Amino acid sequence: MAAKNVTTASFQADVLNNAKPVLVDFWAEWCGPCRQVAPVLDAIAAEYAGKIEIVKVNVDEEPALAQQYGIVSIPALQVFQGGELVKQMVGAKPKPVLVAELSEFLA
Amino acid sequence: MREVIIIGSGPAGYTAAIYTARAGLKPLLIASSVEAGGELMKTTEVENFPGFPEGLQGPELMANLQAQAERFGTEVLLDDVIEVDLTGDIKILKTGGGETFEAKTVILSTGAAYRELGLPREKELSGHGVSWCATCDGFFFRERTIAVVGGGDSAMEEAIFLTRFAARVYLIHRRDSFKASKIMVERALNNPKIEVIYNSEVAELHGEGKLTGVTLRDTVNGSTNNLDLDGLFIAIGNDPRVWLVENQVELTPEKFIKVDGRSSRTNLPGVFAAGDVIDPTYRQAITAAGSGCVAALDAEHYLQSH
């Protein structure tokens, strides 16, 4: 299942008010490493469906969100919990590395 | 048991796959879990790959190569090889996903990884103004002041690409002339947004949580000065990715995999190497592809006689 697309309008409901931790993948079509990491994120989302939600923000379509969260490198992976930004990562990483970095949210 | 396993998914790996697949060897290509496609995934327009008169995008070239390899029966696995035993007749490979594979021959085409400046705080500021991927991050520096470090074709390409977004692009180079190709240097020098700072290296990174500037050191007289920047793109070259095999396969003094003459044969029978991981000199998509072809033919020849 492809990750849900989040917009400025839905960010509050989908991310900040979410009961589960949410990993937001800031990405763009023209970013090769974003395309490389997308299937890895899909796999993590499927495997840990009850623990974490993974959504996408297209920075071309949502420049205001990207600016608000200080994105200057993509893929940028930001984890929100209880409405707070609690973890930031940048760059495509292999699945075992991402799972290890996200371990506190996947347990 | 496989006839051939290829590690790496750049032009060398996919060309080796096309050739060995067409030879009926049903290659397995282990592409890496997130760097599938290799360095060209970070490039934009590729203008010098023969056969594409209008040029094409790097990621598109890689998708084409993969499709061509798969068409002849290559199996592509998106996983990372984390351990190998290449010394015996039967080569053993283990992946991060927990699988073990055996093969009669292995082609190493693991490419090269970008080089870091080696400065304190470089990691901390990565993704916060320090970048290795102009095509990924240029977009975020609209009307900003940024710099590219380096003197090769990649540095020229990045600087020129970044002028689409930035107000000003400094090109910082430690020598007084560039090793990049003439056409790329001319394009960079003729671009009104690019200003070259010769004989300089980045000595220090400034900024808390976000890059605000750098200290430059003059490589001739050692004097320093500050440069305010919003972004710094590093394109100072690559190092061959050999950590997986360096305790088994013979390397050159520069830490490339050593091959026998114009062949792809390493010091281990049945183990071949191709692409940027053996090439300190040319490092082009087309030379890597040619080298992948050599490795495929060498592996084929080896299998016929073993």
XYZ file of C-alpha atoms in Angstrom:
413
model
C 0.000 0.000 0.000
C 1.391 3.371 -0.959
C 1.822 5.889 1.835
C -0.855 8.533 2.301
C -0.210 11.971 0.863
C -0.451 14.770 3.414
C -1.094 18.441 2.619
C -1.066 21.695 4.565
C -4.815 21.274 5.011
C -4.600 17.740 6.398
C -1.332 17.986 8.347
C -3.040 18.841 11.643
C -5.464 15.924 11.503
C -3.197 13.337 9.882
C 0.043 14.094 11.686
C -0.239 16.384 14.716
C -3.477 14.926 16.099
C -2.600 11.324 15.312
C -2.679 8.957 18.292
C 0.203 6.952 16.792
C 3.713 8.187 16.006
C 3.815 9.429 12.420
C 6.861 9.414 10.167
C 6.586 12.159 7.553
C 8.621 11.556 4.400
C 9.341 14.907 2.716
C 10.093 14.029 -0.915
C 9.901 15.099 -4.561
C 9.593 13.412 -7.956
C 12.971 14.720 -9.107
C 14.885 13.356 -6.118
C 16.546 10.019 -6.951
C 17.321 9.023 -3.340
C 13.660 9.755 -2.438
C 12.583 7.180 -5.005
C 15.175 4.758 -3.657
C 13.962 4.983 -0.068
C 10.218 4.908 -0.863
C 9.904 1.090 -1.090
C 11.913 0.741 2.138
C 9.423 2.997 3.923
C 6.494 1.092 2.413
C 7.972 -2.134 3.783
C 8.407 -0.657 7.267
C 4.855 0.745 7.176
C 3.471 -2.679 6.290
C 5.540 -4.553 8.852
C 4.848 -2.167 11.756
C 1.329 -1.118 10.759
C 0.014 -1.059 14.346
C 2.951 0.955 15.705
C 3.727 3.775 13.327
C 2.062 5.549 10.443
C 4.114 6.653 7.445
C 2.888 9.540 5.295
C 4.371 11.642 2.505
C 4.653 15.362 1.879
C 5.462 16.369 -1.691
C 7.685 19.451 -1.268
C 6.850 20.705 -4.774
C 3.161 20.805 -3.948
C 3.559 21.836 -0.309
C 6.474 24.288 -0.139
C 4.984 25.987 2.937
C 5.088 22.755 4.971
C 8.649 22.088 3.850
C 9.657 25.583 4.890
C 7.809 25.385 8.198
C 9.746 22.260 9.141
C 13.067 23.628 7.930
C 13.611 21.115 5.149
C 16.781 21.799 3.141
C 17.677 18.202 2.200
C 15.472 15.391 0.989
C 14.500 12.719 1.581
C 13.871 14.176 5.059
C 12.226 11.786 7.486
C 10.627 13.459 10.498
C 8.802 11.655 13.278
C 5.957 13.364 15.133
C 4.487 12.060 18.359
C 1.686 13.751 20.316
C 1.898 16.751 17.997
C 5.627 17.259 18.628
C 8.544 16.758 16.261
C 10.599 14.126 18.115
C 13.089 12.817 15.567
C 14.706 13.980 12.312
C 16.680 12.005 9.765
C 18.031 12.939 6.356
C 18.912 10.752 3.392
C 18.072 7.305 2.092
C 19.142 4.524 4.436
C 18.865 0.732 4.283
C 15.904 -0.858 6.039
C 17.853 -2.372 8.978
C 19.386 1.053 9.705
C 16.002 2.816 9.589
C 14.376 0.152 11.745
C 17.174 0.578 14.304
C 16.844 4.377 14.254
C 13.076 4.104 14.686
C 13.255 1.321 17.302
C 11.724 3.441 20.097
C 8.591 3.923 17.988
C 8.318 0.350 16.732
C 8.495 -1.578 20.012
C 24.144 -22.568 -6.613
C 24.245 -19.634 -9.026
C 26.521 -19.308 -12.017
C 27.092 -15.613 -11.396
C 26.185 -13.026 -8.783
C 26.746 -9.341 -9.456
C 27.090 -6.922 -6.540
C 26.152 -3.365 -7.431
C 23.615 -1.705 -9.699
C 25.343 1.108 -11.538
C 26.224 1.012 -15.245
C 28.948 -1.615 -14.620
C 26.673 -3.984 -12.714
C 23.753 -3.731 -15.130
C 25.962 -4.117 -18.203
C 27.531 -7.228 -16.657
C 23.983 -8.449 -16.018
C 22.857 -7.809 -19.615
C 25.817 -9.754 -21.012
C 25.703 -12.688 -18.587
C 21.914 -12.905 -18.913
C 22.141 -13.020 -22.695
C 24.728 -15.786 -22.280
C 22.063 -17.794 -20.437
C 23.755 -17.566 -17.039
C 20.648 -16.263 -15.191
C 22.563 -13.728 -13.100
C 21.440 -12.518 -9.708
C 22.172 -8.812 -9.288
C 22.190 -7.617 -5.692
C 21.410 -3.949 -6.108
C 21.677 -2.579 -2.548
C 18.544 -1.777 -0.583
C 18.568 1.994 -1.000
C 21.298 2.929 -3.430
C 19.980 0.925 -6.360
C 21.021 2.639 -9.560
C 24.208 4.056 -8.071
C 25.660 7.523 -8.586
C 23.570 8.330 -11.660
C 20.464 8.405 -9.491
C 21.752 11.717 -8.167
C 22.428 13.295 -11.527
C 20.149 15.175 -13.854
C 20.846 15.352 -17.562
C 23.346 12.827 -18.934
C 24.555 14.272 -22.231
C 27.573 12.086 -22.957
C 26.197 8.535 -22.910
C 26.492 7.410 -26.528
C 23.273 6.572 -28.312
C 21.128 9.266 -26.721
C 21.578 12.306 -28.961
C 19.200 14.460 -26.899
C 20.580 13.254 -23.563
C 18.489 11.668 -20.852
C 18.010 11.847 -17.092
C 20.371 9.754 -14.935
C 17.541 7.884 -13.157
C 15.920 7.178 -16.526
C 19.164 5.709 -17.884
C 19.367 3.435 -14.852
C 15.733 2.337 -15.212
C 16.457 1.510 -18.874
C 19.551 -0.519 -17.975
C 17.603 -2.447 -15.345
C 14.746 -3.175 -17.755
C 17.235 -4.376 -20.367
C 18.957 -6.669 -17.853
C 15.639 -8.078 -16.624
C 14.396 -8.662 -20.149
C 17.067 -11.354 -20.574
C 16.423 -13.025 -17.234
C 18.446 -11.097 -14.663
C 17.029 -11.377 -11.171
C 17.393 -8.071 -9.276
C 17.416 -8.160 -5.478
C 17.045 -4.919 -3.500
C 19.221 -5.876 -0.575
C 22.717 -5.224 0.761
C 25.514 -7.756 0.750
C 26.979 -7.553 4.252
C 29.431 -10.469 4.292
C 31.269 -12.506 1.682
C 33.608 -15.468 1.488
C 35.187 -15.321 -1.951
C 38.289 -17.407 -1.330
C 36.929 -20.885 -2.169
C 35.634 -22.394 -5.409
C 32.136 -21.735 -4.125
C 31.589 -18.076 -3.278
C 29.270 -17.351 -0.337
C 27.357 -14.076 0.077
C 25.124 -12.991 2.955
C 22.625 -10.151 2.791
C 21.216 -7.704 5.318
C 17.837 -9.334 4.725
C 19.240 -12.581 6.166
C 19.637 -14.587 2.965
C 22.705 -16.609 1.968
C 23.640 -17.182 -1.665
C 26.252 -19.393 -3.312
C 27.810 -18.788 -6.692
C 30.590 -20.039 -8.943
C 31.546 -16.515 -9.950
C 31.091 -13.062 -8.461
C 31.349 -9.691 -10.198
C 32.159 -6.814 -7.845
C 30.782 -3.519 -9.125
C 30.185 -1.686 -5.877
C 31.257 1.695 -7.219
C 32.491 4.552 -5.121
C 31.046 6.556 -2.260
C 31.256 10.324 -1.970
C 34.172 11.733 -0.038
C 33.661 13.902 3.012
C 35.645 17.029 3.842
C 36.588 15.460 7.159
C 35.737 18.525 9.225
C 34.351 18.557 12.743
C 30.546 19.084 12.724
C 30.248 17.987 9.096
C 27.896 15.137 10.070
C 25.864 17.328 12.401
C 25.284 19.924 9.663
C 24.569 17.335 6.947
C 21.015 17.901 5.849
C 21.098 21.294 7.546
C 22.897 23.227 4.867
C 25.677 20.757 4.051
C 24.718 18.510 1.141
C 26.111 15.906 -1.252
C 23.167 15.942 -3.621
C 22.551 19.127 -5.607
C 19.659 17.587 -7.517
C 17.952 16.669 -4.231
C 18.542 19.835 -2.280
C 19.086 22.707 -4.722
C 15.342 23.388 -4.710
C 15.535 24.563 -1.082
C 18.055 27.310 -1.803
C 16.016 29.648 -3.972
C 17.571 33.115 -3.991
C 20.123 32.020 -1.399
C 23.903 32.153 -1.389
C 25.580 28.803 -1.633
C 28.932 27.246 -2.495
C 30.145 24.117 -4.224
C 33.486 22.584 -3.202
C 35.442 20.696 -5.832
C 37.138 20.973 -9.210
C 35.941 18.029 -11.277
C 33.034 17.520 -13.659
C 30.631 16.773 -10.802
C 31.475 20.069 -9.113
C 30.925 21.989 -12.382
C 27.652 20.185 -13.053
C 26.387 20.871 -9.546
C 27.392 24.540 -9.620
C 25.680 25.071 -12.974
C 22.570 23.171 -11.868
C 22.365 25.149 -8.633
C 22.280 28.489 -10.483
C 18.698 27.556 -11.429
C 17.783 28.229 -7.808
C 20.448 30.188 -5.967
C 21.152 33.909 -6.195
C 24.897 33.301 -6.124
C 27.049 30.168 -6.323
C 30.676 30.215 -5.186
C 32.856 27.478 -6.589
C 35.603 26.730 -4.087
C 38.636 24.923 -5.454
C 41.974 24.189 -3.812
C 44.048 24.678 -6.960
C 44.347 27.413 -9.576
C 42.910 25.322 -12.428
C 40.207 22.686 -12.807
C 40.515 19.033 -13.753
C 36.965 19.061 -15.121
C 36.377 18.746 -18.866
C 36.784 21.892 -20.927
C 33.133 22.178 -21.919
C 32.000 21.996 -18.289
C 34.605 24.505 -17.080
C 33.603 26.953 -19.816
C 29.941 26.643 -18.950
C 30.694 27.304 -15.293
C 33.034 30.240 -15.936
C 30.535 31.824 -18.341
C 27.682 31.604 -15.886
C 27.091 35.047 -14.361
C 25.843 33.575 -11.062
C 29.012 31.536 -10.481
C 32.048 33.077 -8.841
C 35.173 30.943 -8.581
C 37.351 31.083 -5.472
C 40.663 29.494 -6.481
C 43.408 28.189 -4.193
C 41.060 27.830 -1.264
C 39.781 25.063 0.970
C 37.058 24.913 3.565
C 38.740 24.912 6.969
C 35.745 25.243 9.269
C 31.951 25.061 9.191
C 29.901 27.662 11.073
C 26.352 27.505 12.400
C 24.248 26.033 15.178
C 21.675 23.557 13.894
C 22.013 25.112 10.450
C 24.948 26.176 8.322
C 25.583 29.921 8.301
C 29.017 30.089 6.706
C 32.527 28.700 6.429
C 36.112 29.656 7.092
C 38.190 29.481 3.921
C 41.927 28.873 4.035
C 44.170 30.016 1.194
C 46.133 26.962 0.033
C 49.061 29.138 -1.089
C 49.691 31.510 1.800
C 47.566 29.951 4.575
C 45.540 33.091 5.261
C 41.900 32.641 6.289
C 38.680 34.519 5.798
C 34.988 33.988 6.445
C 32.298 33.447 3.845
C 28.602 33.646 4.759
C 26.624 30.837 3.147
C 23.179 29.253 3.340
C 24.285 26.018 1.741
C 27.476 24.091 0.991
C 27.499 21.334 -1.633
C 30.436 18.961 -1.472
C 31.705 17.409 -4.716
C 35.322 16.557 -3.964
C 35.314 13.078 -5.393
C 34.615 9.521 -4.426
C 36.374 6.650 -2.733
C 36.029 3.069 -4.021
C 33.622 1.018 -1.909
C 35.826 -1.895 -0.886
C 35.033 -2.520 2.798
C 33.109 -5.697 1.940
C 36.053 -7.406 0.258
C 39.220 -5.620 1.363
C 40.404 -8.455 3.626
C 40.077 -11.012 0.800
C 40.709 -9.320 -2.520
C 43.980 -7.637 -3.388
C 43.783 -3.843 -3.627
C 45.985 -1.273 -5.309
C 47.955 1.176 -3.123
C 45.110 3.685 -3.729
C 42.597 1.122 -2.363
C 40.911 0.254 -5.627
C 40.326 -3.435 -6.377
C 43.342 -4.666 -8.295
C 42.658 -6.339 -11.632
C 44.989 -8.117 -14.009
C 45.922 -5.834 -16.902
C 43.008 -4.917 -19.139
C 40.928 -7.783 -17.749
C 38.540 -7.752 -14.788
C 40.268 -10.660 -13.018
C 41.091 -10.083 -9.361
C 43.678 -12.134 -7.480
C 40.910 -14.632 -6.567
C 39.814 -17.169 -9.222
C 36.166 -16.644 -10.170
C 36.052 -13.139 -8.718
C 35.891 -10.233 -11.158
C 35.609 -6.492 -10.666
C 34.280 -3.670 -12.819
C 33.375 0.001 -12.829
C 34.387 2.786 -10.472
C 35.642 0.316 -7.864
C 38.624 -0.517 -10.136
C 39.004 2.833 -11.893
C 41.039 5.697 -10.404
C 41.171 7.547 -13.717
C 38.153 7.699 -16.016
C 35.034 7.058 -13.889
C 32.414 7.694 -16.552
C 29.088 5.933 -16.984
C 30.246 4.622 -20.344
C 33.654 3.394 -19.126
C 31.932 1.662 -16.209
C 29.508 0.035 -18.634
C 32.400 -1.108 -20.834
C 34.173 -2.493 -17.818
C 31.015 -4.388 -16.794
C 30.986 -5.988 -20.231
C 34.616 -7.081 -19.776
C 33.754 -8.660 -16.411
C 30.794 -10.524 -17.893
C 32.937 -11.959 -20.702
C 35.707 -12.885 -18.251
C 33.200 -14.630 -15.959
C 31.692 -16.464 -18.915
C 35.128 -17.632 -20.028
C 35.992 -18.775 -16.499
C 32.743 -20.790 -16.236
C 33.480 -22.526 -19.551
C 36.825 -23.761 -18.282
C 35.796 -24.705 -14.707
